[in-house]
Coordinates of C-alpha atoms in Angstrom, one line a residue:
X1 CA -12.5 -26.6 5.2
X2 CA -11.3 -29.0 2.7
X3 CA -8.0 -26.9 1.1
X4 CA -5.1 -27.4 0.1
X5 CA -1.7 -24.6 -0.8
X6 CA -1.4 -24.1 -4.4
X7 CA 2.1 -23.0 -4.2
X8 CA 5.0 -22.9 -2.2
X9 CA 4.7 -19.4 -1.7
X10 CA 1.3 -19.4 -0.5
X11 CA 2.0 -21.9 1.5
X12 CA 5.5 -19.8 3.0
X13 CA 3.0 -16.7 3.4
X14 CA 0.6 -18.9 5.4
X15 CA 3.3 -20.1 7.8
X16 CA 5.0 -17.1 7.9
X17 CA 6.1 -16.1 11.9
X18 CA 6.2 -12.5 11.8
X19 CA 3.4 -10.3 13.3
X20 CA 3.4 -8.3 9.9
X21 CA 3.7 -9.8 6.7
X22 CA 3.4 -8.7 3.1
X23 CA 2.3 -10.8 0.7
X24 CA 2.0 -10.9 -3.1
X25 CA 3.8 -8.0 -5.7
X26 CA 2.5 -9.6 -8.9
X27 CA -0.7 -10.2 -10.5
X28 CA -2.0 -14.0 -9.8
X29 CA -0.4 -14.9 -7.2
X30 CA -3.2 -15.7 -5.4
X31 CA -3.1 -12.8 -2.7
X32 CA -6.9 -12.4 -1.7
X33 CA -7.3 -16.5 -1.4
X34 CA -4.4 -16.2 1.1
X35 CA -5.3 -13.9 3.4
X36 CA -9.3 -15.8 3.0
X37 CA -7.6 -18.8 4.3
X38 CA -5.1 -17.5 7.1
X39 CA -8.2 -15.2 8.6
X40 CA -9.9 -18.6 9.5
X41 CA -7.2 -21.0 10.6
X42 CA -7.6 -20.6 14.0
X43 CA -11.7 -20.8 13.3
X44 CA -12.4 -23.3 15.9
X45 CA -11.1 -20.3 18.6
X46 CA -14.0 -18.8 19.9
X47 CA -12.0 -15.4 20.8
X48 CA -10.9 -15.5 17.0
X49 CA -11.9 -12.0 15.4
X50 CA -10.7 -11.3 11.9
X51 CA -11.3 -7.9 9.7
X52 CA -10.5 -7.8 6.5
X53 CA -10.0 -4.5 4.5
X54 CA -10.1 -3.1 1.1
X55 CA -10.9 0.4 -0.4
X56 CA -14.4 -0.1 -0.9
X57 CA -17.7 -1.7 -0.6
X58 CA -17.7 -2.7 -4.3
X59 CA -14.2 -3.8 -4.4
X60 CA -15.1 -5.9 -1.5
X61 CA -18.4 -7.5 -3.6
X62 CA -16.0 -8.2 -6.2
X63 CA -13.5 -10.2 -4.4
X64 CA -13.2 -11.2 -1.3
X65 CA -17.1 -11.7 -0.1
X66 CA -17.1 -13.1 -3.8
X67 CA -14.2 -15.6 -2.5
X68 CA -15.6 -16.3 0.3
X69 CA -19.0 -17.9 -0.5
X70 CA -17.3 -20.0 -2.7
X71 CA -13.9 -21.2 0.7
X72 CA -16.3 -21.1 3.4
X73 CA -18.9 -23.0 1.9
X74 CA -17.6 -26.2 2.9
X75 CA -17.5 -25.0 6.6
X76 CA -20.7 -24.6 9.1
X77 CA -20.0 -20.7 9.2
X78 CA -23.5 -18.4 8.4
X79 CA -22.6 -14.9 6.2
X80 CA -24.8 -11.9 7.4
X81 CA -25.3 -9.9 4.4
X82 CA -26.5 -6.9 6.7
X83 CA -22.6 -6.8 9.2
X84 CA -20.7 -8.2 6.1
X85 CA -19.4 -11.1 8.9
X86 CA -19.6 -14.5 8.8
X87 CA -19.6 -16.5 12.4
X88 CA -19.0 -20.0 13.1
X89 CA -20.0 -22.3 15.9
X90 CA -17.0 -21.8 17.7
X91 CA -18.2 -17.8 18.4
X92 CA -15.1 -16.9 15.8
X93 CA -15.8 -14.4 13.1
X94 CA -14.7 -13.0 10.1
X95 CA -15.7 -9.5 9.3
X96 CA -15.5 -7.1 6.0
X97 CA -14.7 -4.1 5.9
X98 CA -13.6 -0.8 3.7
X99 CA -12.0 2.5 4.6
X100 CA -12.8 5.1 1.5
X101 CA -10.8 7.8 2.9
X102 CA -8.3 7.8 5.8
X103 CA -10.9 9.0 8.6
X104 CA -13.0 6.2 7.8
X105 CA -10.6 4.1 9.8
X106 CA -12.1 5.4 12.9
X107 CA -15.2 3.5 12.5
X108 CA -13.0 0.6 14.2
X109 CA -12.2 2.6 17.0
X110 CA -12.4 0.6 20.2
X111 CA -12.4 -2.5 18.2
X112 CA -10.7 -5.8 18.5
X113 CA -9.0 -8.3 16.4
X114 CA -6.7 -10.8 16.0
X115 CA -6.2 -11.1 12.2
X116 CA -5.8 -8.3 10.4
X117 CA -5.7 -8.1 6.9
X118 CA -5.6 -5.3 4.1
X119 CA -6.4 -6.9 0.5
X120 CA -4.8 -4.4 -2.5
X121 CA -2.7 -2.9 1.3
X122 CA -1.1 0.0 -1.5
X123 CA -4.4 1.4 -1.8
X124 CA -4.2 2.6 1.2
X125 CA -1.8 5.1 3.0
X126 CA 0.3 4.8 5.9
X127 CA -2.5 6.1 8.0
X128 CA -5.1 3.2 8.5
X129 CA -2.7 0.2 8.7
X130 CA -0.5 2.3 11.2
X131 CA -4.2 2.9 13.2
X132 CA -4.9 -0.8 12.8
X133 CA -2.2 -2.3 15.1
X134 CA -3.6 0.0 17.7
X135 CA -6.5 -2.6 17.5
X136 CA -4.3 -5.7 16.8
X137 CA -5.5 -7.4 20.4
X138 CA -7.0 -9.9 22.2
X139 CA -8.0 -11.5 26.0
X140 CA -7.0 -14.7 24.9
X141 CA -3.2 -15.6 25.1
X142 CA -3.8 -18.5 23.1
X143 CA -4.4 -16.6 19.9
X144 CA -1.8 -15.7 17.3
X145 CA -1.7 -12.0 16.4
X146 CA -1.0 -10.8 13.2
X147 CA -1.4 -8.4 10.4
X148 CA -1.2 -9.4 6.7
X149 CA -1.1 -7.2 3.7
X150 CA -1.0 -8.4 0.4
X151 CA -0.4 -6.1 -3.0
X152 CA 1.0 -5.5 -6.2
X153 CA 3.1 -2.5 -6.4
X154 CA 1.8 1.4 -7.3
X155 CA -0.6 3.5 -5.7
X156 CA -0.6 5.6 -2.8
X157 CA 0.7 3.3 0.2
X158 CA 3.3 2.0 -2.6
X159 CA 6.5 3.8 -1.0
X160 CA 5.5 3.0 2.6
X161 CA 5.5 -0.6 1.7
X162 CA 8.7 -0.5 -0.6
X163 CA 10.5 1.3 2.7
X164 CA 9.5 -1.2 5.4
X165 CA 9.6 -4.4 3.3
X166 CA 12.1 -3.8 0.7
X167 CA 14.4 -0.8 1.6
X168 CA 15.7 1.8 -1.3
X169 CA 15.8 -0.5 -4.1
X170 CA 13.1 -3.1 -4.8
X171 CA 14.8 -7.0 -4.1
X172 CA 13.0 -8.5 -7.2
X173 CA 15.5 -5.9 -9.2
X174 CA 18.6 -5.7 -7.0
X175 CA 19.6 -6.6 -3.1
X176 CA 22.0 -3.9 -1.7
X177 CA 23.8 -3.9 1.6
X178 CA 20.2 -2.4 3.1
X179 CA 17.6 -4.3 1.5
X180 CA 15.2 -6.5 3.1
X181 CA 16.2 -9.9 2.0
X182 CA 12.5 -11.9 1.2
X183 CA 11.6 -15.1 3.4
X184 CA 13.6 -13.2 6.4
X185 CA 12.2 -11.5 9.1
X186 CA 13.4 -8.7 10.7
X187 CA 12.6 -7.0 14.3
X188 CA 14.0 -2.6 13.2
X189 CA 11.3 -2.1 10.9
X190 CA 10.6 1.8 11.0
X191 CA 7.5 4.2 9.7
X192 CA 8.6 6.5 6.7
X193 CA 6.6 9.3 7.8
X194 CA 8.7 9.8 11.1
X195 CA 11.4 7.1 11.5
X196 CA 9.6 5.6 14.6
X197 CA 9.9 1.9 15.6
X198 CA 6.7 0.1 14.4
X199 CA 7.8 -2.4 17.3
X200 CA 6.7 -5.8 15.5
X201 CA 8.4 -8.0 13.2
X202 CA 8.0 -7.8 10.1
X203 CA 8.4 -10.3 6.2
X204 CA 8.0 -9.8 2.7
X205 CA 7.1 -12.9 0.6
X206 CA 6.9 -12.6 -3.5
X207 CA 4.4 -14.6 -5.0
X208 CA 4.0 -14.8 -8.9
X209 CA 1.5 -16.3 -11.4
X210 CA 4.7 -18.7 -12.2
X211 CA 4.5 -20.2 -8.7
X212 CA 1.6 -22.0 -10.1
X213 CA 0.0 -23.2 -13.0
X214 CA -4.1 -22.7 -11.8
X215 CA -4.6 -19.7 -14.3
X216 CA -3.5 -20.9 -17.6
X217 CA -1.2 -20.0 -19.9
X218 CA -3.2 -17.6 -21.7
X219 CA -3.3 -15.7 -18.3
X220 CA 0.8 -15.5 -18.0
X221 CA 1.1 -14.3 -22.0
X222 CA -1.9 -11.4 -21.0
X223 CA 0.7 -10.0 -18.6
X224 CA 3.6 -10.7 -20.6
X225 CA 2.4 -9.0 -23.7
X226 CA 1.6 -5.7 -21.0
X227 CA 3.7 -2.5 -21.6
X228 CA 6.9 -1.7 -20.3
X229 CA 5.8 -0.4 -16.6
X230 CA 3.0 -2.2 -16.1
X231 CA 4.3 -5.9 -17.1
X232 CA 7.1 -5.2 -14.7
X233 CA 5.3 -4.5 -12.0
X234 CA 2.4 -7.3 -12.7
X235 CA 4.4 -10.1 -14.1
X236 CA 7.4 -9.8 -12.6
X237 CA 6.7 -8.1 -9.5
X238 CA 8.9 -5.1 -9.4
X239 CA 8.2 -2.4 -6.7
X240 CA 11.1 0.1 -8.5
X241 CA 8.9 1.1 -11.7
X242 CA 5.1 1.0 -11.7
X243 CA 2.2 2.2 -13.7
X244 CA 0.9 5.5 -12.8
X245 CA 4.5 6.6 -11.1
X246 CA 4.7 10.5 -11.5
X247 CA 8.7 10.4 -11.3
X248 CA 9.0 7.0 -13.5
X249 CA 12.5 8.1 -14.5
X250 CA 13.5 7.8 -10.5
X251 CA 16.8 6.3 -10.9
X252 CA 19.0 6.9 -7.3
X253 CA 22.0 6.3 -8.3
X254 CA 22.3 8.8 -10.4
X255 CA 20.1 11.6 -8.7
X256 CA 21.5 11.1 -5.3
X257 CA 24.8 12.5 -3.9
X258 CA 26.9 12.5 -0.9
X259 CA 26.7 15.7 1.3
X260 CA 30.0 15.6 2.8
X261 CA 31.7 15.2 -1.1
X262 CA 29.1 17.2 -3.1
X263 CA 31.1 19.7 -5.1
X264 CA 29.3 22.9 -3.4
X265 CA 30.9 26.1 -3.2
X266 CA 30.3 28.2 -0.2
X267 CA 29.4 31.3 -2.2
X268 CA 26.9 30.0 -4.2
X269 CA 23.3 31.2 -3.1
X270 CA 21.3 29.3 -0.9
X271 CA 17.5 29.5 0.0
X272 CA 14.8 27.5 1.8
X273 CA 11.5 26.6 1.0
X274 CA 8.8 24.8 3.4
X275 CA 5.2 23.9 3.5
X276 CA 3.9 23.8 6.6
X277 CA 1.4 21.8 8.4
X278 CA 0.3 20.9 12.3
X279 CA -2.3 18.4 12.5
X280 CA -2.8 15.7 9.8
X281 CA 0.1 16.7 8.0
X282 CA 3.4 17.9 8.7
X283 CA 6.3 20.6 8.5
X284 CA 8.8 20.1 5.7
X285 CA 11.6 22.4 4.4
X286 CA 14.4 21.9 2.5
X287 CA 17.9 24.4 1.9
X288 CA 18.8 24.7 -1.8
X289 CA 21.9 26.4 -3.7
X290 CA 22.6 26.7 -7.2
X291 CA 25.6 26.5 -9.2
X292 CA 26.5 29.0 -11.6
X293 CA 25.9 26.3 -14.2
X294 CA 22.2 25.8 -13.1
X295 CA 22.4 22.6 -11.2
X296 CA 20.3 22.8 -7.9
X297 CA 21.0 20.8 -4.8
X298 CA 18.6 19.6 -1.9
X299 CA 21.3 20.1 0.5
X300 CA 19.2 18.8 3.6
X301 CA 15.7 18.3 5.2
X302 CA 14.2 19.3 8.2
X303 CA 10.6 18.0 9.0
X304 CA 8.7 18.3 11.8
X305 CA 5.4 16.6 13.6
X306 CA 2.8 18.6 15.7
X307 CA 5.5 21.7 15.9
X308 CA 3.9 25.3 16.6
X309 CA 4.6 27.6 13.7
X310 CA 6.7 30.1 15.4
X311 CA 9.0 27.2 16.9
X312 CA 9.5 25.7 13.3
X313 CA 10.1 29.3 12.0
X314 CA 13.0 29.1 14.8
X315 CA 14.2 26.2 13.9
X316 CA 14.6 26.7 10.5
X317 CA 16.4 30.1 11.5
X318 CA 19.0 28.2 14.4
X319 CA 19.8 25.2 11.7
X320 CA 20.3 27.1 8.6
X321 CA 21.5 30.8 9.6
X322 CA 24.6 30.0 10.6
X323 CA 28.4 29.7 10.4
X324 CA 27.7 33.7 8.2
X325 CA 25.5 31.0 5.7
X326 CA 23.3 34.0 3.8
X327 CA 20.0 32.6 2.8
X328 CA 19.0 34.9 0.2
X329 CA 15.3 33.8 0.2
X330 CA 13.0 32.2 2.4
X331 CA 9.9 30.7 0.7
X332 CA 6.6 29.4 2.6
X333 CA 3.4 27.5 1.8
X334 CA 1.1 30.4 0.2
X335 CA -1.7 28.6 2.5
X336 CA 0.4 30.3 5.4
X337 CA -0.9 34.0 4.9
X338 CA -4.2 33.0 4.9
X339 CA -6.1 34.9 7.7
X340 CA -7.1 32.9 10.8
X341 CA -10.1 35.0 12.1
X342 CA -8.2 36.9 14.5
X343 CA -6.4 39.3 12.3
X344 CA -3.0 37.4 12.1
X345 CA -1.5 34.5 9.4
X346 CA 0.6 31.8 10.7
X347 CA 2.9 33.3 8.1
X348 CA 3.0 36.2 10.6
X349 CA 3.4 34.0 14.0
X350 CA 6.7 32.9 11.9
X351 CA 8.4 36.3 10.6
X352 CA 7.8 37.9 14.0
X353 CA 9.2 34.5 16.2
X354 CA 12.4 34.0 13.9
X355 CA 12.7 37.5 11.9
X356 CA 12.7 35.8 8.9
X357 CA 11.3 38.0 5.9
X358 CA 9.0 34.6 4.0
X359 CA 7.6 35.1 0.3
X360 CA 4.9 33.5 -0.7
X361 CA 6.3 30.4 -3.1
X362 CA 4.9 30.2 -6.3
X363 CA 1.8 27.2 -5.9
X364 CA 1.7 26.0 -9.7
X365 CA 1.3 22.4 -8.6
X366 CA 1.4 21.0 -12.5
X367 CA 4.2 23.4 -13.3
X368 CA 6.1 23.2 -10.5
X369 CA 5.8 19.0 -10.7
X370 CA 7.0 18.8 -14.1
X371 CA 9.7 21.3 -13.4
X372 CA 11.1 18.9 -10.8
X373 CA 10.3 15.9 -13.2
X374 CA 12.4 17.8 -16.3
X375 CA 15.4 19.0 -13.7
X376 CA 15.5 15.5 -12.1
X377 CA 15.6 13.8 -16.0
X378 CA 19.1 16.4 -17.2
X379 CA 20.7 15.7 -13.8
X380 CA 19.8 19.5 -12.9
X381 CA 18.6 18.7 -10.0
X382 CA 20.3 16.7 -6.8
X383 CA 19.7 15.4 -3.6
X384 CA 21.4 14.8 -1.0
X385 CA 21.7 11.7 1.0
X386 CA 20.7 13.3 4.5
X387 CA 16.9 13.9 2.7
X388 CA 15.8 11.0 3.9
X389 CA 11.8 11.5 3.6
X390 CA 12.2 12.7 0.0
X391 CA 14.1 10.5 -1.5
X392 CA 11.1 8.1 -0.1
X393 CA 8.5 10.6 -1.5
X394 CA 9.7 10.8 -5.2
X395 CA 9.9 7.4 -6.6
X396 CA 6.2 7.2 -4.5
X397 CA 4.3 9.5 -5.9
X398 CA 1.7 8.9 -8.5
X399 CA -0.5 11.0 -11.3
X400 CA -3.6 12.2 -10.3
X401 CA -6.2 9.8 -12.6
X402 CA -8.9 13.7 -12.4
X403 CA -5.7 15.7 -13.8
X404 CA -3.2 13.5 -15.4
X405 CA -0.3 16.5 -15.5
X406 CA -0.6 16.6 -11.8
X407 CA 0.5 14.6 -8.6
X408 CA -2.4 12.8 -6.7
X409 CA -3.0 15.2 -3.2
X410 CA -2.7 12.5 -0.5
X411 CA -4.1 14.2 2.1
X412 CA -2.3 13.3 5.8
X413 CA 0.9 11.2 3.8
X414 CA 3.8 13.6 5.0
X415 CA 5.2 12.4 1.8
X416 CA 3.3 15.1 0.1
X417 CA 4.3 18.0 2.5
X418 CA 8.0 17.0 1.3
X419 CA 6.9 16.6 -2.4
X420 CA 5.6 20.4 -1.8
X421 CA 8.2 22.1 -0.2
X422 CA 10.6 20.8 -3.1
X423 CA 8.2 22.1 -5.6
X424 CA 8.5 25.5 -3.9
X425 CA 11.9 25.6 -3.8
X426 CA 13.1 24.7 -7.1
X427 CA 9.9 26.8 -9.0
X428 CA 9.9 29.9 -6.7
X429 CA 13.6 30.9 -7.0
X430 CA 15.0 33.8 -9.5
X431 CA 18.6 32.5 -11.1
X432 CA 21.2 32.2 -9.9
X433 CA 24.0 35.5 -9.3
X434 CA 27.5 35.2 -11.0
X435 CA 30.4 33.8 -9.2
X436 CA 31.6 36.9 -6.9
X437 CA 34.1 38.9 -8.8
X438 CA 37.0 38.5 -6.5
X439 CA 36.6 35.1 -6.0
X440 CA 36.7 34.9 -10.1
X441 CA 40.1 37.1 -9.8
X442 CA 42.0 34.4 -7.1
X443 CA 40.2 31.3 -9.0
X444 CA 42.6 33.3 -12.0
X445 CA 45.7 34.3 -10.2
X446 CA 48.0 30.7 -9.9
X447 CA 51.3 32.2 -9.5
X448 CA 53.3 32.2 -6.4
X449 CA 55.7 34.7 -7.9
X450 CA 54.3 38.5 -6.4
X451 CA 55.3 39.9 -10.1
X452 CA 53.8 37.3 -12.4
X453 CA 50.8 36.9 -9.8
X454 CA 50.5 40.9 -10.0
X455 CA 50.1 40.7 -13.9
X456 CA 48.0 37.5 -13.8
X457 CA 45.5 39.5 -12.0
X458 CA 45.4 42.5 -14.5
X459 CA 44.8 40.4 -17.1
X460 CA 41.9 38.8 -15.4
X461 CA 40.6 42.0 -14.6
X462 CA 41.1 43.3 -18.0
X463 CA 38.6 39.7 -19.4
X464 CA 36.3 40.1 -16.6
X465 CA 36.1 44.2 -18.0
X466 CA 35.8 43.2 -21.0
X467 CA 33.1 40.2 -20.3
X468 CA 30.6 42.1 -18.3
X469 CA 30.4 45.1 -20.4
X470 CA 26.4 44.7 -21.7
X471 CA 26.5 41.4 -19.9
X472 CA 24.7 42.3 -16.9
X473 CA 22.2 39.7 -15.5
X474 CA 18.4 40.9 -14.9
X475 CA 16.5 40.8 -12.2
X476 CA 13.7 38.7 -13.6
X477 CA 13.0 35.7 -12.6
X478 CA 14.3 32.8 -14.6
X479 CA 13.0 29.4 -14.7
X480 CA 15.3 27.0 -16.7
X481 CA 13.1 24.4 -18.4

């Protein structure tokens, strides 16, 4: 095949070592063509077996059996329209393929390959390329493998690929003490959804319509002229704001803080909220308090894969009933009480196992989102640094395109469980009670004098008297907007 690198990026990407590499983050950087050309550079191999993914069948059309016809012309390969694969004389092929929803990954079940790649990889969730490397393998030892992705930012996989190739905070934008420098390759590379090893090595490359000069200049002002979100994450390549973000004002420094220094007062109320799930999904819960001005904090996370739903109810019970810590409400995934068929809810399993008392949380999913959205924008709402899976699930998530108000359902991303229970928690709970009277009174009383610290209290008593007389707070549930 008679080609030749149109950029020094491309040409990075296509020597790139690691066993996983992502490729691209803006518009025109000549992603699909890549991966095209890296499938087949081993094409003389006869054990050379390549799959290439996108979403669907007519996003496949479009590009890269589009692109194809037009690389591996100059080669002796034949295309069979029927298998979507071409083959060579060597015995190597290159296959198409598309996975329209997560299960659809199975199709490839007991497959083979060597060369793996995902065109527009975002589009999909963690799911399929995490199924993939279980069929990233080959007889001959001669053979390279390897898995390429290659993306702009946004969409659904968007925050797994921000967490293992970039870290927190996108590296176009800003490298921190734990980003993922670009060109480097490292060997810890972790899963979002549970923290586990992913066990290979693993590169990010950028590539920009700047790196070359092949689509004009009318091209480059197109994406300069975009709007804010989308020109920064098509031009320039930024995975920190994107076009269809739900929670576009994500900003982390601001919305994160410290556990160990968070100014949190041990009598301030505290509840938990969880959605849970066993099988393609996961357990999530969260403990909250409230200060008496209205700021909530995620204090921390608990989640949990494949757990029975009397041993989560436990272990909600053994990590947050402690030290005399008074939860004063327990919420669940309304889902929960639904009946099973043999007369009991899994809501039921749970209060009997642990003795927990659960309500139903309130399952206004618009609502509820926007609540979080509005909280998040006045600083109302905090997280702590231990929540780990949701400070990955917020800046991740994305509108639905069928209900714009609401978050796109990913069904299986354990993201969304975590999205969930944080929706629960901060629209389900009833305000906040006053600061405990005494503790009011010795907040009051300064003096170490007995005599003036005897009168200092009657005054206080006499304000707080006078203060709460018609001042009473209801028992109606409050939501502060």
């Amino acid at each position: 095949m008679d080609w030749q690198p149109r950029s020094r990026a491309q040409q990075e990407a296509l020597d790139c070592a690691a066993d996983i590499l992502l490729f691209g983050g803006a518009a025109g950087s000549l992603k699909s063509e890549t991966l095209l050309v890296d499938a087949v550079r081993e094409v003389t191999h006869p054990g050379l077996r390549a799959v290439l993914f996108r979403r669907s069948y007519p996003e496949l059309e479009k590009s890269l059996i589009r692109r194809s016809r037009e690389l591996y012309a100059a080669t002796d390969g034949v295309y069979n329209e029927q298998k979507r694969r071409w083959t060579f004389p060597s015995g190597a092929t290159v296959e198409f393929a598309y996975c329209e929803s997560d299960k659809d990954i199975y199709r490839y079940q007991g497959a083979e390959y060597s060369f793996i790649g995902f065109d527009e990889s975002t589009h999909f969730s963690e799911f399929p390329i995490r199924y993939m490397l279980s069929r990233l393998r080959s007889t001959s030892a001669d053979l390279r493998l390897r898995v390429r992705l290659a993306s702009n930012p946004g969409n659904i996989g968007h925050g797994t690929h921000k967490a293992i190739f970039h870290g927190e905070t996108c590296t176009h934008c800003h490298i921190g003490p734990d980003s993922r420098v670009p060109y480097r390759t490292y060997n810890d590379a972790a899963w979002p959804s549970d923290g586990r090893l992913i066990g290979k090595s693993t590169c990010f490359i950028p590539g920009r319509v700047t790196d070359h000069s092949l689509l004009g200049a009318d091209y480059v002002a197109s994406l300069e002229s975009l709007p804010g979100a989308f020109r920064k994450a098509l031009l320039d390549g930024c995975w920190d704001v994107y076009e269809g973000q739900y929670f576009d004002n994500w900003m982390p420094e601001r919305m994160i803080v410290k556990r160990a220094i968070a100014p949190v007062e041990g009598w301030w109320p505290r509840w938990v909220a969880a959605d849970y799930g066993f099988n393609i999904s996961q357990a999530a819960a969260y403990l909250f308090t409230k200060s008496p001005e209205g700021t909530t904090y995620v204090l921390e996370e608990y989640t949990a894969k494949h757990q029975q739903a009397a041993d989560f109810a436990r272990a909600l019970k053994t990590r947050w009933q402690r030290d005399g810590c008074h939860i004063v409400a327990w919420y669940l995934s309304p889902d929960a009480w639904a009946d099973r068929g043999d007369g009991h809810s899994l809501a039921d399993q749970m209060q009997q196992a642990a003795g927990i008392g659960f309500t139903p949380a309130s399952n206004d999913r618009i609502g509820g989102a926007m609540l979080v959205y509005s909280q998040l924008d006045s600083g109302r709402l905090l997280l702590c640094d231990g929540c780990r899976q949701l400070r990955e699930a917020l800046p991740s998530r994305i509108h639905d395109p069928n209900r714009p108000d609401d978050i796109l359902k990913v069904s299986g991303d354990p993201l969304d469980d975590c999205l969930d229970a944080l929706r629960y928690g901060v629209y389900s709970y009833v305000a906040p009670a006053a600061e405990p009277r005494e503790t009011q009174l010795q907040r009051q009383v300064t003096s170490g004098d007995p005599t003036i610290a005897a009168l200092q209290r009657r005054l206080a008593e006499n304000r707080l008297r006078q203060a709460s007389n018609g001042n009473y707070l209801s028992s109606r549930r409050v939501r502060e907007l």
